[in-house]
Amino acid sequence: MSTWAPPPPLRWWGWGERETPLSDAFLGLLSGEVGLPADPPRRVGLDEVTLLRPHLSAGLRTRLAAVVGEDHVDASKEARVRHAAGRSYIDLLTLRSGRLTAAPDAVVSPASETEIIELLRVCADTSIAVVPFGGGTSVVGGVAPLSGDHRGVISLDLHRLDSISGIDIVSATARLGAGLRGPAVERRLAAHGLALDHIPQSFEYATIGGYAATRSAGQASTGVGRFDELALGLRCVAPAGVVVAAPHPASAAGPELRELLLGSEGTLGVITEVTAQLRRLPARRRYEGFVVPDFAAGVDALRSLGQAGMAPDVCRLSDEEETRISLAASDHGGGTSRALDAYLRARRRRDGCLVIVGAEGDGASVGFRLRRAAEALRDHGGVALGRVAGSAWRHSRFSGPYLRDALLDAGVMVETLETATTWSGLMTLRHRVVDALVGALAGSGTPARVGCHVSHVYPSGASLYVTVMARMAADPAEQWLRAKRAASEAIVAAGATITHHHGVGLDHAPWMGAEVGDTGVAILRAVKQQLDPAGIMNPGKLLAVEQRVRARRA
Amino acid sequence: MSTWAPPPPLRWWGWGERETPLSDAFLGLLSGEVGLPADPPRRVGLDEVTLLRPHLSAGLRTRLAAVVGEDHVDASKEARVRHAAGRSYIDLLTLRSGRLTAAPDAVVSPASETEIIELLRVCADTSIAVVPFGGGTSVVGGVAPLSGDHRGVISLDLHRLDSISGIDIVSATARLGAGLRGPAVERRLAAHGLALDHIPQSFEYATIGGYAATRSAGQASTGVGRFDELALGLRCVAPAGVVVAAPHPASAAGPELRELLLGSEGTLGVITEVTAQLRRLPARRRYEGFVVPDFAAGVDALRSLGQAGMAPDVCRLSDEEETRISLAASDHGGGTSRALDAYLRARRRRDGCLVIVGAEGDGASVGFRLRRAAEALRDHGGVALGRVAGSAWRHSRFSGPYLRDALLDAGVMVETLETATTWSGLMTLRHRVVDALVGALAGSGTPARVGCHVSHVYPSGASLYVTVMARMAADPAEQWLRAKRAASEAIVAAGATITHHHGVGLDHAPWMGAEVGDTGVAILRAVKQQLDPAGIMNPGKLLAVEQRVRARRA
C-alpha cells in the first residue's frame, strides 16, 4: 500500500474524476427492473449555480485574515460551492441542480491549533457559526453550512493540518494531523515500515479528523479495528479550551473522555490531531471470494468466526439481491462474470451469496486465519471462488461513489444506509429495512431494488449495509427522504442502531432521542454547553434539527 | 470453570477466610531483606471497634424502609463496619486498628431499579450522600463512606440485584445484575454453555457493577478484553434520570455515552445492569510458563506478539525481583521450587524473569496462539517451564490478598499499584516508579523490595503492576502514603496513566487534573452537575478530595 497516489480533487458536483461507465449488463438490469427515465435531470455548470451573497463584513474578514493570512480566507464562488455540501444523494441532487440553499460565507483554512483557538475566539465574539471541514465526504449532512442562530457561518477547512509527527516505531504509533487524507497517511507511514490501514470507501478523500469526528469504520475494520479503536489519543480545540486525550494503551482513570469527542461531529470543537495505533506494514495481504447457498448460511459462518475471535480483517457477505446486482454491474463483457456464472451454476450456487474475506499481516497469521475462514464457509455450504474474486473486490473497493455519479447521470436514484444489531436480530432487521424501503418507494410509484451486505463482524452481532436503487421520481429528494424515513423507523423499531459508521449529521439527528434516550440527550447538551457556550460549533448537527437551512436574510 | 463455588464472605478486617501461611523461605527472605518487627501491630476484635453513632433520623429511616422494607435498612455495627472501607492497605490498617474515622449511617439494600430511583429521590430530598457498594473490594478508596456537604451518608449495597436475564445464546450476550459476583456469574452462565471469563484477582468478591464502575481488567483481559470492552450496554440510575446505553455491537451515533458511565465510580449514578459480551465455554484452557533472560527480553517478546495481534489471553512477565520473590513465596518445601531452581541454573536462567502465557478457546486456536507465543519467547532467549508452571500460577491466581492478610499479621507493609504506558516508555517508567518507591521508603528508614510485572499487553504498550514490601514503620499509613505519592508523581512525570485498572477513587483523585487536563475536569463536572445536581452520588471520589473524612458532628 506504499503506492497510494493522491487522487485529483472531488468534482464540485460529485465524486472524483474517474470515468466509470455503466456496463451494458447493468444498464439492461436497471432498465428492466427499475426503469430508466427518458429525460434524466440535467446537471448544471458552475456558472449556473445560484448562491446568496456571502454575509462577511469587511471587519470580520480583516479579523479572520489577521489570524490565518489573506490567502487563507476564501469567499470565492467556487470555494463556497465546494464547501456547501457533503456527498449524500440529497447533497448531489442539490449540487447538480445548482439551487444551493446554503453556502458558507467564507472558507477559512488555519495552519495550526493556535490559529484555530484564535479563530474560534473571533467567531464566538462575532456570533459566527463554524463548520469543521475535512474531506467533505459526509453522507449525512455533517458539513451542511448552517448558521443556527448566528449571524453567519464559515467553513473551517483543515487541509493545512497535514503533519505527521512523533512517529514511534517501537510502539507503532504516530500523531496524525486532522487534515491528512488516507493516501498521504499510508504513503508517508510506509516509508517507516508502518501502516494505518483504515480504508473506508471514502479513503481517497476523507481525512483523519473526519474519521475521528464520525467514528469511521473501514473495510478492514473487523480485524484492524474501527477508527475509534485506532484513535488512542486526540486533541480537540473547543471554544472553552483544549481537550487532550492522552494516548495511553488503556486506562481506568475515570470516564473515557476520548469517547465523548470521537463521534462529536464538530459540535463540541475541532479535532486537530489523532495519535493513532499503527501496524507494521503487512508482509502479506490476501483476499478470497466464496459463494454460500444463502444469506442465512453466510451469516452463520461469519458469526462462528466472529465468536471464535477468528474473523478475518475483511468480512463481507452480500445477500442474494446484492450479489446478483454486483455481478451485473461488474460484467463489462470481459467474460469473467459469464465464466463465474457457469462455474456457480455447475455447483448449484447460481443464486447464492458472495462472501469476501481478506487478511493482512505476517504469513503465518494470514494463512491460519484464512484457513479458518474457509473451513467455516465450507461448513456452511460455501464454494471457493479463489483469489481472483478477492482481487476483483479489492480493485473495485472505492468504485461505489464513482458509479453513483454515473447512475445519477442516467436518472437512477441510488443511496446507501447502514446499521448494526445483534446476531439474533439480524435477519429480522434485514427484512424490516428492506420491506420498508421497497414499500416506501413502491408508494412513490418507483419499484426499487434493495441489496445489502454484512460489512463488519463482531462477537455479538454485525453491521448491515443497504444499497437502494430506483428510477428518479419527479421530486427525487422527497422520494428518497420518504424512503429513508421509513427505513430509519424500521431500524429504530427493531432496536438496532441508527448508524454503524456513517454518523448522525442532520439526517439521523431526529432519531438520536431514540438512540440515547432523554437523559442521554441531556448529557450531550450539558457537555456542549460546557465546551461551546456560545453554540457556534456546527449548529444543527447530531442532536437537533432546529433549522435545516439558514433563514434568508433581507 | 463451571465449578466455581461461592466463597465465604470477606472478613470484616481483611480478605476471605482461607488460611495462607507464609512459607519459611518467604519469611526468611523478608526477615533478611526488609526486616520483621518483633511486635507487629495488634488486630482488634469487632467489639473493640469504635464508631460514631449513626446519623439516621427516625423519619429518614422510615422513608428508606418504605422503599426497600425494614429488613433492608441495616444500621447495625457490623453492617456499618463492613461497609466502612474498601480493601486497600490503608483500609486494612484502619480496620485492623479499630479506629474508624467514618462509617455509613445505614446500609440500604434495594432489590430493583425502581427502588433505587425512589431511594435517590429520598436521599436528594433529605441531603443524604449515597455510596454505591458492590463487593467492597476497591483498593483506591472508592467506597469510602464520605458525606461531602450532606447531612449523612448511606451505603447502597447492590447484592440483591443478582438476576441474569435475556440470555441470548446466538449473540452470546446476557443482562447481568450489578450485584452479581464473579463465581455466580460463571456458574450460572456455564449452564448455558457460556462464560464471561472476566477474572480479576478480586474475582471471588467483586461484582458486575463494580467492574463497570471502575473499568476493571481481568487476568485474561489481554485476549478476552477489559470489562469496558465486554460491557456492550448498561443501565445507570442517576438522580436526574435513567441512562440506558443500548448494547449495539458497534455504533457511530455520536459520542459513546457508555464510556462516560464506565469508570464513573458511582459519582454519576448507580449502574444497575450490564449487557455483557460472553463467549462459548472454552473447550480448552492452557497455561504455560517460561523464563526469559531478563525483563527487556520479555518485554520485546510480548511486544512482538501484541503487535502481531497474537498475544495470548493471559500475558504476564515478572521482572527479576518479582520472579525471585514469587519463587520464595511459593516454596512451601514441596521441592517444586528447588527442582525449578536447579533446572533454571542448568540453563543459565537462574536470575531470569518468569513469563506466564495462557489461551482459552477451541483447540486449534489455543494451539496456534500458544505456539506463536512459544516461538516469540524462544526467539528472545526464553526457556519453557511447561504446563506445571502455568498451572501453579492459575492455582494461586487469587492468593495475593489472602497472603496480604498474613503479611500484615507479620508486620509487613505490602501494597500494589499499577499504570500503563507505551512500549517505548515502559523501561523508563519502570525504573522511575521503582526508584521513587525505594527512595521514599528508604527515607522512612524501611528498606523496600519492589517487584513488578507486565500484566496486560496492547499493540501500543502494556500495563505495569508493581508490588511493594517493607517493614511497617511506626506510622504505617504515613509511611505508605509518602511512597505512594512519590510513585504517583513519577508515573505522571513519565506521561503514563495514573491507573490502568484499579480506578481513581480517593487515592488517585489528586492526579486527575494531570490525567485529563483542566478542560477534561470541567467536562466531568458538567456531566456530574447534569446527572446529580444535588451532588449526593459518592462525594469526594474521582475528581475532588474536598474532604477525606466526614467532619465530626457535635
PDB file of C-alpha atoms in Angstrom, chain B residues 176-405:
ATOM      1  CA  LEU B 176     -26.169  -9.235  34.300  1.00  0.00           C
ATOM      2  CA  GLY B 177     -27.389  -7.606  37.508  1.00  0.00           C
ATOM      3  CA  ALA B 178     -24.920  -5.195  39.113  1.00  0.00           C
ATOM      4  CA  GLY B 179     -24.768  -7.133  42.372  1.00  0.00           C
ATOM      5  CA  LEU B 180     -23.653 -10.428  40.876  1.00  0.00           C
ATOM      6  CA  ARG B 181     -20.234 -11.735  41.877  1.00  0.00           C
ATOM      7  CA  GLY B 182     -17.817 -13.494  39.555  1.00  0.00           C
ATOM      8  CA  PRO B 183     -18.322 -17.101  40.706  1.00  0.00           C
ATOM      9  CA  ALA B 184     -22.132 -16.873  40.491  1.00  0.00           C
ATOM     10  CA  VAL B 185     -21.943 -15.366  37.014  1.00  0.00           C
ATOM     11  CA  GLU B 186     -19.669 -18.095  35.692  1.00  0.00           C
ATOM     12  CA  ARG B 187     -21.606 -20.898  37.364  1.00  0.00           C
ATOM     13  CA  ARG B 188     -24.953 -19.733  36.014  1.00  0.00           C
ATOM     14  CA  LEU B 189     -23.686 -18.958  32.518  1.00  0.00           C
ATOM     15  CA  ALA B 190     -21.885 -22.284  32.259  1.00  0.00           C
ATOM     16  CA  ALA B 191     -25.282 -23.989  32.429  1.00  0.00           C
ATOM     17  CA  HIS B 192     -25.978 -22.333  29.070  1.00  0.00           C
ATOM     18  CA  GLY B 193     -22.581 -23.183  27.604  1.00  0.00           C
ATOM     19  CA  LEU B 194     -21.396 -19.591  28.032  1.00  0.00           C
ATOM     20  CA  ALA B 195     -18.729 -17.784  30.028  1.00  0.00           C
ATOM     21  CA  LEU B 196     -17.948 -14.171  30.869  1.00  0.00           C
ATOM     22  CA  ASP B 197     -14.326 -15.005  31.729  1.00  0.00           C
ATOM     23  CA  HIS B 198     -13.636 -11.715  33.423  1.00  0.00           C
ATOM     24  CA  ILE B 199     -11.248 -12.832  36.146  1.00  0.00           C
ATOM     25  CA  PRO B 200      -9.597 -10.062  38.155  1.00  0.00           C
ATOM     26  CA  GLN B 201      -7.712 -11.022  41.313  1.00  0.00           C
ATOM     27  CA  SER B 202     -10.795  -9.881  43.262  1.00  0.00           C
ATOM     28  CA  PHE B 203     -12.978 -12.270  41.215  1.00  0.00           C
ATOM     29  CA  GLU B 204     -14.371 -14.119  44.227  1.00  0.00           C
ATOM     30  CA  TYR B 205     -15.845 -10.952  45.753  1.00  0.00           C
ATOM     31  CA  ALA B 206     -16.068  -8.143  43.193  1.00  0.00           C
ATOM     32  CA  THR B 207     -19.327  -7.500  41.355  1.00  0.00           C
ATOM     33  CA  ILE B 208     -20.520  -6.758  37.846  1.00  0.00           C
ATOM     34  CA  GLY B 209     -21.473  -3.217  38.850  1.00  0.00           C
ATOM     35  CA  GLY B 210     -18.056  -2.664  40.368  1.00  0.00           C
ATOM     36  CA  TYR B 211     -16.326  -3.975  37.263  1.00  0.00           C
ATOM     37  CA  ALA B 212     -18.251  -1.474  35.158  1.00  0.00           C
ATOM     38  CA  ALA B 213     -17.916   1.460  37.537  1.00  0.00           C
ATOM     39  CA  THR B 214     -14.132   1.056  37.764  1.00  0.00           C
ATOM     40  CA  ARG B 215     -13.130  -0.176  34.278  1.00  0.00           C
ATOM     41  CA  SER B 216     -11.927  -3.455  35.668  1.00  0.00           C
ATOM     42  CA  ALA B 217      -9.301  -5.524  33.881  1.00  0.00           C
ATOM     43  CA  GLY B 218      -9.115  -9.265  34.450  1.00  0.00           C
ATOM     44  CA  GLN B 219      -6.141 -11.572  34.292  1.00  0.00           C
ATOM     45  CA  ALA B 220      -7.144 -12.776  30.806  1.00  0.00           C
ATOM     46  CA  SER B 221      -8.159  -9.336  29.538  1.00  0.00           C
ATOM     47  CA  THR B 222      -5.288  -9.131  27.079  1.00  0.00           C
ATOM     48  CA  GLY B 223      -7.212 -11.630  24.984  1.00  0.00           C
ATOM     49  CA  VAL B 224     -10.761 -11.581  26.333  1.00  0.00           C
ATOM     50  CA  GLY B 225     -10.946  -7.798  26.563  1.00  0.00           C
ATOM     51  CA  ARG B 226     -11.168  -5.489  29.536  1.00  0.00           C
ATOM     52  CA  PHE B 227     -14.546  -5.130  31.174  1.00  0.00           C
ATOM     53  CA  ASP B 228     -15.138  -1.824  29.404  1.00  0.00           C
ATOM     54  CA  GLU B 229     -14.892  -3.810  26.165  1.00  0.00           C
ATOM     55  CA  LEU B 230     -17.187  -6.590  27.407  1.00  0.00           C
ATOM     56  CA  ALA B 231     -19.844  -4.166  28.648  1.00  0.00           C
ATOM     57  CA  LEU B 232     -21.791  -3.728  25.423  1.00  0.00           C
ATOM     58  CA  GLY B 233     -24.598  -1.907  27.134  1.00  0.00           C
ATOM     59  CA  LEU B 234     -25.620  -0.778  30.586  1.00  0.00           C
ATOM     60  CA  ARG B 235     -28.276   0.918  32.639  1.00  0.00           C
ATOM     61  CA  CYS B 236     -27.392   3.621  35.128  1.00  0.00           C
ATOM     62  CA  VAL B 237     -29.829   5.256  37.543  1.00  0.00           C
ATOM     63  CA  ALA B 238     -28.801   8.854  38.153  1.00  0.00           C
ATOM     64  CA  PRO B 239     -30.717  11.283  40.342  1.00  0.00           C
ATOM     65  CA  ALA B 240     -31.731  13.160  37.164  1.00  0.00           C
ATOM     66  CA  GLY B 241     -32.883  10.091  35.249  1.00  0.00           C
ATOM     67  CA  VAL B 242     -32.003   6.689  33.924  1.00  0.00           C
ATOM     68  CA  VAL B 243     -29.276   6.466  31.291  1.00  0.00           C
ATOM     69  CA  VAL B 244     -29.617   3.479  29.005  1.00  0.00           C
ATOM     70  CA  ALA B 245     -26.673   2.611  26.774  1.00  0.00           C
ATOM     71  CA  ALA B 246     -28.052   0.120  24.269  1.00  0.00           C
ATOM     72  CA  PRO B 247     -25.954  -2.984  23.621  1.00  0.00           C
ATOM     73  CA  HIS B 248     -25.259  -2.459  19.923  1.00  0.00           C
ATOM     74  CA  PRO B 249     -22.268  -4.401  18.580  1.00  0.00           C
ATOM     75  CA  ALA B 250     -20.915  -1.020  17.453  1.00  0.00           C
ATOM     76  CA  SER B 251     -22.380   2.372  16.587  1.00  0.00           C
ATOM     77  CA  ALA B 252     -21.441   5.733  15.114  1.00  0.00           C
ATOM     78  CA  ALA B 253     -24.427   7.529  16.619  1.00  0.00           C
ATOM     79  CA  GLY B 254     -22.462  10.313  18.230  1.00  0.00           C
ATOM     80  CA  PRO B 255     -20.289  10.306  21.344  1.00  0.00           C
ATOM     81  CA  GLU B 256     -20.242   6.974  23.199  1.00  0.00           C
ATOM     82  CA  LEU B 257     -22.114   7.640  26.436  1.00  0.00           C
ATOM     83  CA  ARG B 258     -21.438   4.126  27.691  1.00  0.00           C
ATOM     84  CA  GLU B 259     -17.793   5.161  28.001  1.00  0.00           C
ATOM     85  CA  LEU B 260     -18.807   8.084  30.195  1.00  0.00           C
ATOM     86  CA  LEU B 261     -20.555   5.780  32.673  1.00  0.00           C
ATOM     87  CA  LEU B 262     -17.868   3.103  32.641  1.00  0.00           C
ATOM     88  CA  GLY B 263     -15.333   4.382  35.146  1.00  0.00           C
ATOM     89  CA  SER B 264     -17.773   6.852  36.713  1.00  0.00           C
ATOM     90  CA  GLU B 265     -17.230   5.144  40.077  1.00  0.00           C
ATOM     91  CA  GLY B 266     -20.680   5.846  41.447  1.00  0.00           C
ATOM     92  CA  THR B 267     -20.256   9.606  41.125  1.00  0.00           C
ATOM     93  CA  LEU B 268     -22.858   9.992  38.373  1.00  0.00           C
ATOM     94  CA  GLY B 269     -25.360   7.319  39.302  1.00  0.00           C
ATOM     95  CA  VAL B 270     -25.832   3.678  40.137  1.00  0.00           C
ATOM     96  CA  ILE B 271     -25.028   1.155  37.408  1.00  0.00           C
ATOM     97  CA  THR B 272     -27.775  -1.437  37.819  1.00  0.00           C
ATOM     98  CA  GLU B 273     -27.230  -3.794  34.919  1.00  0.00           C
ATOM     99  CA  VAL B 274     -24.676  -4.591  32.247  1.00  0.00           C
ATOM    100  CA  THR B 275     -25.366  -6.338  28.951  1.00  0.00           C
ATOM    101  CA  ALA B 276     -22.169  -8.288  28.595  1.00  0.00           C
ATOM    102  CA  GLN B 277     -20.364  -9.883  25.722  1.00  0.00           C
ATOM    103  CA  LEU B 278     -19.950 -13.547  26.574  1.00  0.00           C
ATOM    104  CA  ARG B 279     -18.065 -16.358  24.873  1.00  0.00           C
ATOM    105  CA  ARG B 280     -18.740 -20.027  24.301  1.00  0.00           C
ATOM    106  CA  LEU B 281     -17.455 -22.006  27.261  1.00  0.00           C
ATOM    107  CA  PRO B 282     -13.879 -22.672  26.142  1.00  0.00           C
ATOM    108  CA  ALA B 283     -13.221 -26.247  25.094  1.00  0.00           C
ATOM    109  CA  ARG B 284      -9.611 -25.870  26.073  1.00  0.00           C
ATOM    110  CA  ARG B 285      -7.709 -23.767  28.605  1.00  0.00           C
ATOM    111  CA  ARG B 286      -3.963 -23.996  28.598  1.00  0.00           C
ATOM    112  CA  TYR B 287      -1.359 -22.089  30.616  1.00  0.00           C
ATOM    113  CA  GLU B 288       2.378 -22.375  30.269  1.00  0.00           C
ATOM    114  CA  GLY B 289       5.417 -20.943  31.982  1.00  0.00           C
ATOM    115  CA  PHE B 290       8.673 -19.663  30.510  1.00  0.00           C
ATOM    116  CA  VAL B 291      11.771 -17.975  31.817  1.00  0.00           C
ATOM    117  CA  VAL B 292      13.413 -15.263  29.750  1.00  0.00           C
ATOM    118  CA  PRO B 293      16.943 -13.960  30.442  1.00  0.00           C
ATOM    119  CA  ASP B 294      15.836 -10.513  31.577  1.00  0.00           C
ATOM    120  CA  PHE B 295      12.893  -8.113  31.696  1.00  0.00           C
ATOM    121  CA  ALA B 296      13.875  -6.294  28.498  1.00  0.00           C
ATOM    122  CA  ALA B 297      13.920  -9.534  26.507  1.00  0.00           C
ATOM    123  CA  GLY B 298      10.491 -10.489  27.849  1.00  0.00           C
ATOM    124  CA  VAL B 299       9.085  -7.058  27.011  1.00  0.00           C
ATOM    125  CA  ASP B 300      10.340  -7.371  23.445  1.00  0.00           C
ATOM    126  CA  ALA B 301       8.804 -10.824  23.084  1.00  0.00           C
ATOM    127  CA  LEU B 302       5.394  -9.701  24.389  1.00  0.00           C
ATOM    128  CA  ARG B 303       5.539  -6.589  22.226  1.00  0.00           C
ATOM    129  CA  SER B 304       6.101  -8.644  19.099  1.00  0.00           C
ATOM    130  CA  LEU B 305       3.087 -10.789  19.979  1.00  0.00           C
ATOM    131  CA  GLY B 306       0.869  -7.832  20.846  1.00  0.00           C
ATOM    132  CA  GLN B 307       1.722  -6.011  17.653  1.00  0.00           C
ATOM    133  CA  ALA B 308       1.094  -9.085  15.505  1.00  0.00           C
ATOM    134  CA  GLY B 309      -2.370  -9.419  17.070  1.00  0.00           C
ATOM    135  CA  MET B 310      -1.220 -12.716  18.542  1.00  0.00           C
ATOM    136  CA  ALA B 311      -0.941 -12.028  22.272  1.00  0.00           C
ATOM    137  CA  PRO B 312      -2.343 -14.944  24.278  1.00  0.00           C
ATOM    138  CA  ASP B 313      -5.340 -14.269  26.541  1.00  0.00           C
ATOM    139  CA  VAL B 314      -3.088 -14.169  29.593  1.00  0.00           C
ATOM    140  CA  CYS B 315       0.321 -12.497  29.204  1.00  0.00           C
ATOM    141  CA  ARG B 316       2.335 -11.898  32.353  1.00  0.00           C
ATOM    142  CA  LEU B 317       6.009 -11.073  32.593  1.00  0.00           C
ATOM    143  CA  SER B 318       7.545 -10.667  36.041  1.00  0.00           C
ATOM    144  CA  ASP B 319      10.746  -8.717  36.460  1.00  0.00           C
ATOM    145  CA  GLU B 320      13.780 -10.256  38.105  1.00  0.00           C
ATOM    146  CA  GLU B 321      12.832  -9.089  41.601  1.00  0.00           C
ATOM    147  CA  GLU B 322       9.224 -10.260  41.395  1.00  0.00           C
ATOM    148  CA  THR B 323      10.328 -13.585  39.951  1.00  0.00           C
ATOM    149  CA  ARG B 324      12.744 -14.124  42.830  1.00  0.00           C
ATOM    150  CA  ILE B 325      10.203 -13.137  45.489  1.00  0.00           C
ATOM    151  CA  SER B 326       7.387 -15.209  43.924  1.00  0.00           C
ATOM    152  CA  LEU B 327       9.551 -18.296  43.862  1.00  0.00           C
ATOM    153  CA  ALA B 328      10.355 -17.823  47.547  1.00  0.00           C
ATOM    154  CA  ALA B 329       6.706 -17.135  48.430  1.00  0.00           C
ATOM    155  CA  SER B 330       5.527 -20.258  46.661  1.00  0.00           C
ATOM    156  CA  ASP B 331       8.257 -22.519  48.086  1.00  0.00           C
ATOM    157  CA  HIS B 332       6.397 -24.491  50.710  1.00  0.00           C
ATOM    158  CA  GLY B 333       9.133 -27.100  50.965  1.00  0.00           C
ATOM    159  CA  GLY B 334       7.488 -29.383  48.450  1.00  0.00           C
ATOM    160  CA  GLY B 335      10.592 -29.390  46.343  1.00  0.00           C
ATOM    161  CA  THR B 336       8.996 -27.837  43.268  1.00  0.00           C
ATOM    162  CA  SER B 337      10.832 -24.574  43.694  1.00  0.00           C
ATOM    163  CA  ARG B 338      14.124 -26.282  44.342  1.00  0.00           C
ATOM    164  CA  ALA B 339      13.733 -28.526  41.319  1.00  0.00           C
ATOM    165  CA  LEU B 340      12.830 -25.491  39.237  1.00  0.00           C
ATOM    166  CA  ASP B 341      15.811 -23.680  40.610  1.00  0.00           C
ATOM    167  CA  ALA B 342      18.157 -26.483  39.565  1.00  0.00           C
ATOM    168  CA  TYR B 343      16.546 -26.655  36.130  1.00  0.00           C
ATOM    169  CA  LEU B 344      16.985 -22.958  35.564  1.00  0.00           C
ATOM    170  CA  ARG B 345      20.515 -22.911  36.911  1.00  0.00           C
ATOM    171  CA  ALA B 346      21.437 -25.594  34.389  1.00  0.00           C
ATOM    172  CA  ARG B 347      20.023 -23.422  31.610  1.00  0.00           C
ATOM    173  CA  ARG B 348      21.627 -20.199  32.875  1.00  0.00           C
ATOM    174  CA  ARG B 349      18.272 -18.642  33.568  1.00  0.00           C
ATOM    175  CA  ARG B 350      18.700 -18.646  37.337  1.00  0.00           C
ATOM    176  CA  ASP B 351      18.265 -14.858  37.507  1.00  0.00           C
ATOM    177  CA  GLY B 352      15.734 -14.652  34.717  1.00  0.00           C
ATOM    178  CA  CYS B 353      12.166 -13.463  34.534  1.00  0.00           C
ATOM    179  CA  LEU B 354       9.061 -15.600  34.757  1.00  0.00           C
ATOM    180  CA  VAL B 355       6.518 -15.413  31.939  1.00  0.00           C
ATOM    181  CA  ILE B 356       3.037 -16.926  32.093  1.00  0.00           C
ATOM    182  CA  VAL B 357       1.018 -17.240  28.904  1.00  0.00           C
ATOM    183  CA  GLY B 358      -2.426 -18.757  28.694  1.00  0.00           C
ATOM    184  CA  ALA B 359      -5.002 -19.226  25.986  1.00  0.00           C
ATOM    185  CA  GLU B 360      -8.601 -20.374  26.070  1.00  0.00           C
ATOM    186  CA  GLY B 361     -10.986 -21.310  23.299  1.00  0.00           C
ATOM    187  CA  ASP B 362     -11.220 -24.037  20.711  1.00  0.00           C
ATOM    188  CA  GLY B 363      -8.319 -26.431  20.387  1.00  0.00           C
ATOM    189  CA  ALA B 364      -6.945 -25.154  17.085  1.00  0.00           C
ATOM    190  CA  SER B 365      -6.934 -21.529  18.167  1.00  0.00           C
ATOM    191  CA  VAL B 366      -5.373 -22.271  21.562  1.00  0.00           C
ATOM    192  CA  GLY B 367      -2.703 -24.397  19.931  1.00  0.00           C
ATOM    193  CA  PHE B 368      -1.875 -21.851  17.259  1.00  0.00           C
ATOM    194  CA  ARG B 369      -1.639 -18.937  19.640  1.00  0.00           C
ATOM    195  CA  LEU B 370       0.484 -20.731  22.219  1.00  0.00           C
ATOM    196  CA  ARG B 371       2.847 -21.985  19.523  1.00  0.00           C
ATOM    197  CA  ARG B 372       3.240 -18.389  18.354  1.00  0.00           C
ATOM    198  CA  ALA B 373       3.894 -17.267  21.932  1.00  0.00           C
ATOM    199  CA  ALA B 374       6.464 -20.020  22.482  1.00  0.00           C
ATOM    200  CA  GLU B 375       8.245 -19.067  19.258  1.00  0.00           C
ATOM    201  CA  ALA B 376       8.412 -15.411  20.243  1.00  0.00           C
ATOM    202  CA  LEU B 377       9.679 -16.209  23.730  1.00  0.00           C
ATOM    203  CA  ARG B 378      12.307 -18.653  22.447  1.00  0.00           C
ATOM    204  CA  ASP B 379      13.425 -16.054  19.916  1.00  0.00           C
ATOM    205  CA  HIS B 380      14.135 -13.847  22.917  1.00  0.00           C
ATOM    206  CA  GLY B 381      16.092 -16.446  24.867  1.00  0.00           C
ATOM    207  CA  GLY B 382      13.122 -17.971  26.694  1.00  0.00           C
ATOM    208  CA  VAL B 383      13.218 -21.448  28.221  1.00  0.00           C
ATOM    209  CA  ALA B 384       9.965 -23.382  28.574  1.00  0.00           C
ATOM    210  CA  LEU B 385       8.877 -24.441  32.062  1.00  0.00           C
ATOM    211  CA  GLY B 386       5.845 -26.293  30.705  1.00  0.00           C
ATOM    212  CA  ARG B 387       2.326 -26.550  31.974  1.00  0.00           C
ATOM    213  CA  VAL B 388       3.251 -27.186  35.599  1.00  0.00           C
ATOM    214  CA  ALA B 389       4.371 -23.581  35.975  1.00  0.00           C
ATOM    215  CA  GLY B 390       1.219 -22.421  34.193  1.00  0.00           C
ATOM    216  CA  SER B 391      -0.969 -24.487  36.487  1.00  0.00           C
ATOM    217  CA  ALA B 392       0.882 -23.261  39.550  1.00  0.00           C
ATOM    218  CA  TRP B 393       0.132 -19.690  38.535  1.00  0.00           C
ATOM    219  CA  ARG B 394      -3.528 -20.483  37.849  1.00  0.00           C
ATOM    220  CA  HIS B 395      -3.837 -22.251  41.163  1.00  0.00           C
ATOM    221  CA  SER B 396      -2.532 -19.204  43.033  1.00  0.00           C
ATOM    222  CA  ARG B 397      -4.181 -16.548  40.869  1.00  0.00           C
ATOM    223  CA  PHE B 398      -6.401 -15.282  43.699  1.00  0.00           C
ATOM    224  CA  SER B 399      -3.923 -15.715  46.527  1.00  0.00           C
ATOM    225  CA  GLY B 400      -2.469 -12.172  46.652  1.00  0.00           C
ATOM    226  CA  PRO B 401      -4.987 -10.601  49.015  1.00  0.00           C
ATOM    227  CA  TYR B 402      -5.030 -13.679  51.287  1.00  0.00           C
ATOM    228  CA  LEU B 403      -1.254 -13.503  51.519  1.00  0.00           C
ATOM    229  CA  ARG B 404      -1.513  -9.822  52.293  1.00  0.00           C
ATOM    230  CA  ASP B 405      -3.516 -10.505  55.466  1.00  0.00           C
TER     231      ASP B 405
END
